[in-house]
PDB file of C-alpha atoms in Angstrom:
ATOM      1  CA  UNK D   1       0.043   0.131  -0.024  1.00 86.00           C
ATOM      2  CA  UNK D   2       0.734   3.554  -0.129  1.00 92.00           C
ATOM      3  CA  UNK D   3       3.331   4.735   2.384  1.00 95.00           C
ATOM      4  CA  UNK D   4       3.139   8.429   3.611  1.00 97.00           C
ATOM      5  CA  UNK D   5       6.209   9.874   5.560  1.00 98.00           C
ATOM      6  CA  UNK D   6       6.039  13.340   7.275  1.00 98.00           C
ATOM      7  CA  UNK D   7       8.857  15.444   8.294  1.00 98.00           C
ATOM      8  CA  UNK D   8       9.971  16.896  10.710  1.00 98.00           C
ATOM      9  CA  UNK D   9       8.339  14.611  13.470  1.00 98.00           C
ATOM     10  CA  UNK D  10       8.842  17.336  15.887  1.00 98.00           C
ATOM     11  CA  UNK D  11       9.113  21.058  15.632  1.00 97.00           C
ATOM     12  CA  UNK D  12       9.376  23.894  18.137  1.00 97.00           C
ATOM     13  CA  UNK D  13       8.991  27.450  17.287  1.00 96.00           C
ATOM     14  CA  UNK D  14       8.659  30.784  19.074  1.00 97.00           C
ATOM     15  CA  UNK D  15       5.520  32.767  18.140  1.00 97.00           C
ATOM     16  CA  UNK D  16       6.053  34.709  14.953  1.00 98.00           C
ATOM     17  CA  UNK D  17       8.285  32.215  13.290  1.00 98.00           C
ATOM     18  CA  UNK D  18       7.364  30.719   9.971  1.00 97.00           C
ATOM     19  CA  UNK D  19       7.515  26.712   9.239  1.00 97.00           C
ATOM     20  CA  UNK D  20       7.243  24.193   6.654  1.00 98.00           C
ATOM     21  CA  UNK D  21       5.868  20.837   6.997  1.00 98.00           C
ATOM     22  CA  UNK D  22       6.450  18.126   4.377  1.00 98.00           C
ATOM     23  CA  UNK D  23       4.524  14.963   3.333  1.00 98.00           C
ATOM     24  CA  UNK D  24       6.102  12.335   1.119  1.00 98.00           C
ATOM     25  CA  UNK D  25       3.879   9.684  -0.685  1.00 97.00           C
ATOM     26  CA  UNK D  26       5.121   6.516  -2.233  1.00 96.00           C
ATOM     27  CA  UNK D  27       2.389   6.234  -5.165  1.00 93.00           C
ATOM     28  CA  UNK D  28      -0.031   8.067  -7.178  1.00 92.00           C
ATOM     29  CA  UNK D  29      -2.815   9.824  -5.177  1.00 92.00           C
ATOM     30  CA  UNK D  30      -6.144  11.338  -6.206  1.00 89.00           C
ATOM     31  CA  UNK D  31      -6.760  12.591  -2.449  1.00 92.00           C
ATOM     32  CA  UNK D  32      -4.658  14.460  -0.256  1.00 95.00           C
ATOM     33  CA  UNK D  33      -5.807  16.687   2.703  1.00 96.00           C
ATOM     34  CA  UNK D  34      -3.930  18.296   5.569  1.00 98.00           C
ATOM     35  CA  UNK D  35      -5.348  18.163   9.309  1.00 97.00           C
ATOM     36  CA  UNK D  36      -4.664  19.681  12.388  1.00 97.00           C
ATOM     37  CA  UNK D  37      -5.522  17.675  15.471  1.00 96.00           C
ATOM     38  CA  UNK D  38      -6.003  19.654  18.469  1.00 91.00           C
ATOM     39  CA  UNK D  39      -5.223  18.925  21.719  1.00 88.00           C
ATOM     40  CA  UNK D  40      -8.910  17.084  22.262  1.00 89.00           C
ATOM     41  CA  UNK D  41      -8.178  14.849  19.500  1.00 92.00           C
ATOM     42  CA  UNK D  42     -10.373  16.464  17.077  1.00 92.00           C
ATOM     43  CA  UNK D  43      -9.360  16.607  13.526  1.00 95.00           C
ATOM     44  CA  UNK D  44      -9.624  20.058  11.526  1.00 93.00           C
ATOM     45  CA  UNK D  45      -9.549  19.717   7.886  1.00 94.00           C
ATOM     46  CA  UNK D  46      -7.009  22.381   6.873  1.00 96.00           C
ATOM     47  CA  UNK D  47      -6.717  21.795   2.995  1.00 96.00           C
ATOM     48  CA  UNK D  48      -8.031  19.680   0.368  1.00 94.00           C
ATOM     49  CA  UNK D  49      -5.138  19.542  -2.105  1.00 96.00           C
ATOM     50  CA  UNK D  50      -4.537  16.651  -4.404  1.00 94.00           C
ATOM     51  CA  UNK D  51      -2.553  19.148  -6.605  1.00 95.00           C
ATOM     52  CA  UNK D  52      -1.684  22.801  -6.949  1.00 97.00           C
ATOM     53  CA  UNK D  53      -1.701  25.489  -4.337  1.00 98.00           C
ATOM     54  CA  UNK D  54      -3.887  26.772  -1.676  1.00 97.00           C
ATOM     55  CA  UNK D  55      -3.945  29.603   0.801  1.00 98.00           C
ATOM     56  CA  UNK D  56      -6.164  30.341   3.584  1.00 97.00           C
ATOM     57  CA  UNK D  57      -5.155  33.219   6.079  1.00 97.00           C
ATOM     58  CA  UNK D  58      -1.364  32.279   7.596  1.00 98.00           C
ATOM     59  CA  UNK D  59      -1.636  28.457   6.017  1.00 98.00           C
ATOM     60  CA  UNK D  60      -0.826  27.597   2.422  1.00 98.00           C
ATOM     61  CA  UNK D  61      -0.090  24.166   0.767  1.00 98.00           C
ATOM     62  CA  UNK D  62       1.133  22.986  -2.443  1.00 98.00           C
ATOM     63  CA  UNK D  63       1.191  19.543  -3.712  1.00 98.00           C
ATOM     64  CA  UNK D  64       3.230  18.323  -6.507  1.00 97.00           C
ATOM     65  CA  UNK D  65       1.655  15.009  -7.209  1.00 94.00           C
ATOM     66  CA  UNK D  66       4.250  14.174 -10.093  1.00 95.00           C
ATOM     67  CA  UNK D  67       6.917  14.307  -7.659  1.00 97.00           C
ATOM     68  CA  UNK D  68       4.737  12.760  -4.807  1.00 97.00           C
ATOM     69  CA  UNK D  69       5.027  15.454  -2.042  1.00 98.00           C
ATOM     70  CA  UNK D  70       3.196  18.144  -0.409  1.00 98.00           C
ATOM     71  CA  UNK D  71       4.104  20.995   1.760  1.00 98.00           C
ATOM     72  CA  UNK D  72       2.142  22.862   4.451  1.00 98.00           C
ATOM     73  CA  UNK D  73       3.531  26.639   5.297  1.00 98.00           C
ATOM     74  CA  UNK D  74       2.681  28.233   8.324  1.00 98.00           C
ATOM     75  CA  UNK D  75       3.434  31.801   8.603  1.00 98.00           C
ATOM     76  CA  UNK D  76       3.577  33.985  11.633  1.00 98.00           C
ATOM     77  CA  UNK D  77       2.851  31.094  13.995  1.00 97.00           C
ATOM     78  CA  UNK D  78       0.720  31.385  17.123  1.00 97.00           C
ATOM     79  CA  UNK D  79       0.509  29.120  20.286  1.00 96.00           C
ATOM     80  CA  UNK D  80      -2.986  28.143  19.131  1.00 94.00           C
ATOM     81  CA  UNK D  81      -1.122  26.535  16.236  1.00 96.00           C
ATOM     82  CA  UNK D  82       0.262  23.967  18.608  1.00 95.00           C
ATOM     83  CA  UNK D  83      -1.020  20.394  18.019  1.00 96.00           C
ATOM     84  CA  UNK D  84      -0.033  17.486  15.496  1.00 98.00           C
ATOM     85  CA  UNK D  85      -0.390  18.174  11.651  1.00 98.00           C
ATOM     86  CA  UNK D  86      -1.369  14.977   9.530  1.00 98.00           C
ATOM     87  CA  UNK D  87      -1.351  14.792   5.619  1.00 98.00           C
ATOM     88  CA  UNK D  88      -3.450  11.844   4.798  1.00 97.00           C
ATOM     89  CA  UNK D  89      -3.802  10.649   1.007  1.00 96.00           C
ATOM     90  CA  UNK D  90      -6.372   8.532  -0.843  1.00 92.00           C
ATOM     91  CA  UNK D  91      -5.136   6.257  -3.746  1.00 84.00           C
ATOM     92  CA  UNK D  92      -6.467   6.011  -7.027  1.00 74.00           C
ATOM     93  CA  UNK D  93      -8.988   3.143  -6.419  1.00 74.00           C
ATOM     94  CA  UNK D  94     -10.808   4.340  -3.404  1.00 74.00           C
ATOM     95  CA  UNK D  95      -9.925   7.884  -2.698  1.00 78.00           C
ATOM     96  CA  UNK D  96     -12.209   8.034   0.547  1.00 89.00           C
ATOM     97  CA  UNK D  97      -9.932   5.535   2.161  1.00 91.00           C
ATOM     98  CA  UNK D  98      -7.318   7.792   3.719  1.00 94.00           C
ATOM     99  CA  UNK D  99      -4.007   6.685   4.638  1.00 96.00           C
ATOM    100  CA  UNK D 100      -2.463   9.080   7.081  1.00 97.00           C
ATOM    101  CA  UNK D 101       1.110  10.005   7.468  1.00 98.00           C
ATOM    102  CA  UNK D 102       3.299   9.902  10.551  1.00 96.00           C
ATOM    103  CA  UNK D 103       2.252  13.491  11.739  1.00 98.00           C
ATOM    104  CA  UNK D 104       4.486  16.389  12.749  1.00 98.00           C
ATOM    105  CA  UNK D 105       4.183  17.612  16.323  1.00 97.00           C
ATOM    106  CA  UNK D 106       4.251  21.114  16.614  1.00 97.00           C
ATOM    107  CA  UNK D 107       4.779  23.165  19.845  1.00 96.00           C
ATOM    108  CA  UNK D 108       4.563  27.170  19.624  1.00 97.00           C
ATOM    109  CA  UNK D 109       5.844  29.110  22.629  1.00 96.00           C
ATOM    110  CA  UNK D 110       5.137  32.606  23.383  1.00 95.00           C
TER     111      UNK D 110
ATOM    112  CA  UNK C   1     -19.853  20.221   3.640  1.00 53.00           C
ATOM    113  CA  UNK C   2     -20.816  16.964   5.439  1.00 57.00           C
ATOM    114  CA  UNK C   3     -21.076  17.322   9.290  1.00 86.00           C
ATOM    115  CA  UNK C   4     -20.378  14.003  11.211  1.00 93.00           C
ATOM    116  CA  UNK C   5     -21.251  13.466  14.536  1.00 94.00           C
ATOM    117  CA  UNK C   6     -19.804  10.953  16.847  1.00 96.00           C
ATOM    118  CA  UNK C   7     -21.008   9.780  20.180  1.00 96.00           C
ATOM    119  CA  UNK C   8     -19.955   9.248  22.776  1.00 97.00           C
ATOM    120  CA  UNK C   9     -16.883  11.724  23.149  1.00 96.00           C
ATOM    121  CA  UNK C  10     -15.517   9.653  25.999  1.00 97.00           C
ATOM    122  CA  UNK C  11     -16.022   6.310  27.666  1.00 98.00           C
ATOM    123  CA  UNK C  12     -14.629   4.339  30.261  1.00 97.00           C
ATOM    124  CA  UNK C  13     -15.740   0.670  30.920  1.00 96.00           C
ATOM    125  CA  UNK C  14     -14.415  -2.327  32.573  1.00 97.00           C
ATOM    126  CA  UNK C  15     -12.509  -5.014  31.115  1.00 97.00           C
ATOM    127  CA  UNK C  16     -14.733  -7.535  29.615  1.00 97.00           C
ATOM    128  CA  UNK C  17     -17.708  -5.326  28.690  1.00 97.00           C
ATOM    129  CA  UNK C  18     -18.906  -4.307  25.461  1.00 97.00           C
ATOM    130  CA  UNK C  19     -18.976  -0.424  24.326  1.00 98.00           C
ATOM    131  CA  UNK C  20     -20.946   0.832  21.302  1.00 98.00           C
ATOM    132  CA  UNK C  21     -19.854   3.982  19.257  1.00 98.00           C
ATOM    133  CA  UNK C  22     -22.135   5.752  16.972  1.00 97.00           C
ATOM    134  CA  UNK C  23     -21.172   7.873  13.908  1.00 96.00           C
ATOM    135  CA  UNK C  24     -23.879   9.815  12.161  1.00 94.00           C
ATOM    136  CA  UNK C  25     -24.165  11.701   8.989  1.00 91.00           C
ATOM    137  CA  UNK C  26     -26.211  15.028   9.721  1.00 89.00           C
ATOM    138  CA  UNK C  27     -26.505  16.117   6.140  1.00 81.00           C
ATOM    139  CA  UNK C  28     -26.425  13.806   3.705  1.00 78.00           C
ATOM    140  CA  UNK C  29     -26.964   9.928   3.126  1.00 84.00           C
ATOM    141  CA  UNK C  30     -23.489   8.237   3.471  1.00 85.00           C
ATOM    142  CA  UNK C  31     -23.418   4.725   2.035  1.00 86.00           C
ATOM    143  CA  UNK C  32     -19.978   4.411   3.052  1.00 91.00           C
ATOM    144  CA  UNK C  33     -18.369   5.280   6.380  1.00 93.00           C
ATOM    145  CA  UNK C  34     -14.939   4.587   7.688  1.00 95.00           C
ATOM    146  CA  UNK C  35     -13.426   3.742  11.159  1.00 97.00           C
ATOM    147  CA  UNK C  36      -9.926   4.584  12.423  1.00 98.00           C
ATOM    148  CA  UNK C  37      -8.234   4.062  15.608  1.00 98.00           C
ATOM    149  CA  UNK C  38      -5.426   6.083  17.129  1.00 97.00           C
ATOM    150  CA  UNK C  39      -3.028   4.927  20.007  1.00 96.00           C
ATOM    151  CA  UNK C  40      -1.579   7.532  22.256  1.00 93.00           C
ATOM    152  CA  UNK C  41       1.247   9.581  20.358  1.00 92.00           C
ATOM    153  CA  UNK C  42       0.556   7.701  16.997  1.00 96.00           C
ATOM    154  CA  UNK C  43      -1.191   8.211  13.607  1.00 97.00           C
ATOM    155  CA  UNK C  44      -4.455   7.038  12.757  1.00 97.00           C
ATOM    156  CA  UNK C  45      -4.727   3.833  11.147  1.00 97.00           C
ATOM    157  CA  UNK C  46      -7.891   2.682   9.228  1.00 96.00           C
ATOM    158  CA  UNK C  47      -9.757  -0.419  10.990  1.00 97.00           C
ATOM    159  CA  UNK C  48     -12.612  -1.054   8.494  1.00 96.00           C
ATOM    160  CA  UNK C  49     -14.968   0.259   5.821  1.00 94.00           C
ATOM    161  CA  UNK C  50     -18.367   0.455   7.001  1.00 93.00           C
ATOM    162  CA  UNK C  51     -20.937  -0.167   3.998  1.00 89.00           C
ATOM    163  CA  UNK C  52     -24.847   0.410   4.114  1.00 88.00           C
ATOM    164  CA  UNK C  53     -26.786  -2.697   3.963  1.00 86.00           C
ATOM    165  CA  UNK C  54     -23.816  -5.010   3.569  1.00 88.00           C
ATOM    166  CA  UNK C  55     -20.852  -6.362   5.651  1.00 91.00           C
ATOM    167  CA  UNK C  56     -18.112  -4.050   6.905  1.00 94.00           C
ATOM    168  CA  UNK C  57     -14.665  -4.612   5.078  1.00 94.00           C
ATOM    169  CA  UNK C  58     -12.098  -4.902   7.641  1.00 96.00           C
ATOM    170  CA  UNK C  59      -8.343  -4.050   7.121  1.00 95.00           C
ATOM    171  CA  UNK C  60      -5.470  -6.513   7.794  1.00 94.00           C
ATOM    172  CA  UNK C  61      -5.052  -7.381  11.365  1.00 94.00           C
ATOM    173  CA  UNK C  62      -8.415  -5.925  12.495  1.00 96.00           C
ATOM    174  CA  UNK C  63     -10.765  -8.486  14.220  1.00 95.00           C
ATOM    175  CA  UNK C  64     -13.974  -8.458  12.732  1.00 94.00           C
ATOM    176  CA  UNK C  65     -15.567 -10.308  15.755  1.00 95.00           C
ATOM    177  CA  UNK C  66     -14.201  -8.117  18.117  1.00 96.00           C
ATOM    178  CA  UNK C  67     -14.809  -4.906  16.521  1.00 97.00           C
ATOM    179  CA  UNK C  68     -18.559  -5.090  15.027  1.00 97.00           C
ATOM    180  CA  UNK C  69     -19.767  -2.790  12.615  1.00 96.00           C
ATOM    181  CA  UNK C  70     -23.338  -2.152  11.770  1.00 93.00           C
ATOM    182  CA  UNK C  71     -24.472   0.331   8.869  1.00 91.00           C
ATOM    183  CA  UNK C  72     -28.119  -0.453   9.193  1.00 81.00           C
ATOM    184  CA  UNK C  73     -29.114   3.059   7.743  1.00 88.00           C
ATOM    185  CA  UNK C  74     -27.716   5.742   5.405  1.00 87.00           C
ATOM    186  CA  UNK C  75     -26.898   8.262   8.178  1.00 90.00           C
ATOM    187  CA  UNK C  76     -25.823   5.928  10.819  1.00 94.00           C
ATOM    188  CA  UNK C  77     -22.676   3.266  11.400  1.00 95.00           C
ATOM    189  CA  UNK C  78     -21.982   1.817  14.861  1.00 96.00           C
ATOM    190  CA  UNK C  79     -18.745   0.235  16.043  1.00 97.00           C
ATOM    191  CA  UNK C  80     -19.016  -2.206  18.996  1.00 98.00           C
ATOM    192  CA  UNK C  81     -15.901  -3.122  20.860  1.00 98.00           C
ATOM    193  CA  UNK C  82     -16.821  -6.487  22.258  1.00 97.00           C
ATOM    194  CA  UNK C  83     -15.242  -7.992  25.304  1.00 97.00           C
ATOM    195  CA  UNK C  84     -13.031  -4.843  25.820  1.00 97.00           C
ATOM    196  CA  UNK C  85      -9.647  -5.047  27.188  1.00 96.00           C
ATOM    197  CA  UNK C  86      -7.125  -2.528  28.359  1.00 96.00           C
ATOM    198  CA  UNK C  87      -5.298  -2.656  25.106  1.00 96.00           C
ATOM    199  CA  UNK C  88      -8.333  -1.775  23.142  1.00 97.00           C
ATOM    200  CA  UNK C  89      -8.229   1.545  24.920  1.00 97.00           C
ATOM    201  CA  UNK C  90      -7.616   4.225  22.188  1.00 97.00           C
ATOM    202  CA  UNK C  91      -9.359   7.061  20.387  1.00 98.00           C
ATOM    203  CA  UNK C  92     -11.578   5.910  17.706  1.00 98.00           C
ATOM    204  CA  UNK C  93     -12.760   8.272  14.861  1.00 97.00           C
ATOM    205  CA  UNK C  94     -15.103   8.023  12.185  1.00 96.00           C
ATOM    206  CA  UNK C  95     -15.514   9.714   8.686  1.00 94.00           C
ATOM    207  CA  UNK C  96     -18.188   9.600   5.793  1.00 89.00           C
ATOM    208  CA  UNK C  97     -17.500   8.554   2.534  1.00 83.00           C
ATOM    209  CA  UNK C  98     -18.362  11.221  -0.310  1.00 81.00           C
ATOM    210  CA  UNK C  99     -21.350  10.972  -2.684  1.00 73.00           C
ATOM    211  CA  UNK C 100     -20.800  10.309  -6.412  1.00 72.00           C
ATOM    212  CA  UNK C 101     -19.794  13.677  -8.113  1.00 76.00           C
ATOM    213  CA  UNK C 102     -18.202  15.062  -4.986  1.00 75.00           C
ATOM    214  CA  UNK C 103     -14.797  13.842  -5.392  1.00 73.00           C
ATOM    215  CA  UNK C 104     -13.399  17.230  -5.438  1.00 76.00           C
ATOM    216  CA  UNK C 105     -14.452  17.937  -1.683  1.00 81.00           C
ATOM    217  CA  UNK C 106     -12.699  17.047   1.474  1.00 84.00           C
ATOM    218  CA  UNK C 107     -13.668  14.145   3.654  1.00 88.00           C
ATOM    219  CA  UNK C 108     -14.955  14.986   7.036  1.00 88.00           C
ATOM    220  CA  UNK C 109     -14.516  13.547  10.519  1.00 93.00           C
ATOM    221  CA  UNK C 110     -16.357  13.085  13.510  1.00 95.00           C
ATOM    222  CA  UNK C 111     -14.800  14.560  16.702  1.00 95.00           C
ATOM    223  CA  UNK C 112     -13.591  10.902  17.868  1.00 97.00           C
ATOM    224  CA  UNK C 113     -14.474   8.683  20.915  1.00 97.00           C
ATOM    225  CA  UNK C 114     -11.679   8.270  23.673  1.00 97.00           C
ATOM    226  CA  UNK C 115     -12.296   4.791  24.987  1.00 98.00           C
ATOM    227  CA  UNK C 116     -10.613   3.880  28.242  1.00 97.00           C
ATOM    228  CA  UNK C 117     -10.897   0.236  29.452  1.00 97.00           C
ATOM    229  CA  UNK C 118     -10.017  -0.508  33.103  1.00 97.00           C
TER     230      UNK C 118
END
């Protein structure tokens, strides 16, 4: 099956810093989503981005499907950005069946 | 977008008892739902695909007799953890599949259920 690796596994930032999170996947995908899991476990959908670039406020994401990676950019980080960020992909045959990456745990300190 | 309601948000049960978790699609009829499990400090792993009106499809390594899935209506899937043991303590979360023609929209998840077996 598809393998999904994220880097870095852990990231510690001071408030106001920028960061880039990476997601590599091993095969073609027709679905890619970035999630933020808050301390209560809720998965907040950030982007649906199987290809291309999207921006939403301080967050943006780019997926280069042909090279099998996606990037999540967080600018001017805030303490509320803390949590775990997951990318999840859906393969060609069943795009609704998501395979989650290993996650990046982000801690933002004031 | 789809709204998914999951209940309960947390449950504590004694070893040997069974626990039922509900996942509801609130704004559309979901023929397919998915159940995931997340152990502490780990990623989410797909357990099974719940199919309305037919048997669930389980991922390799997931015991179908232990994790009973029922998808009796187009808006409700239930996961029952039977004869729960402490090692079943985990975070369980569901998502709905998308309707045909919605392949360019994101998948939505419930808020999850934290199960603790004592």
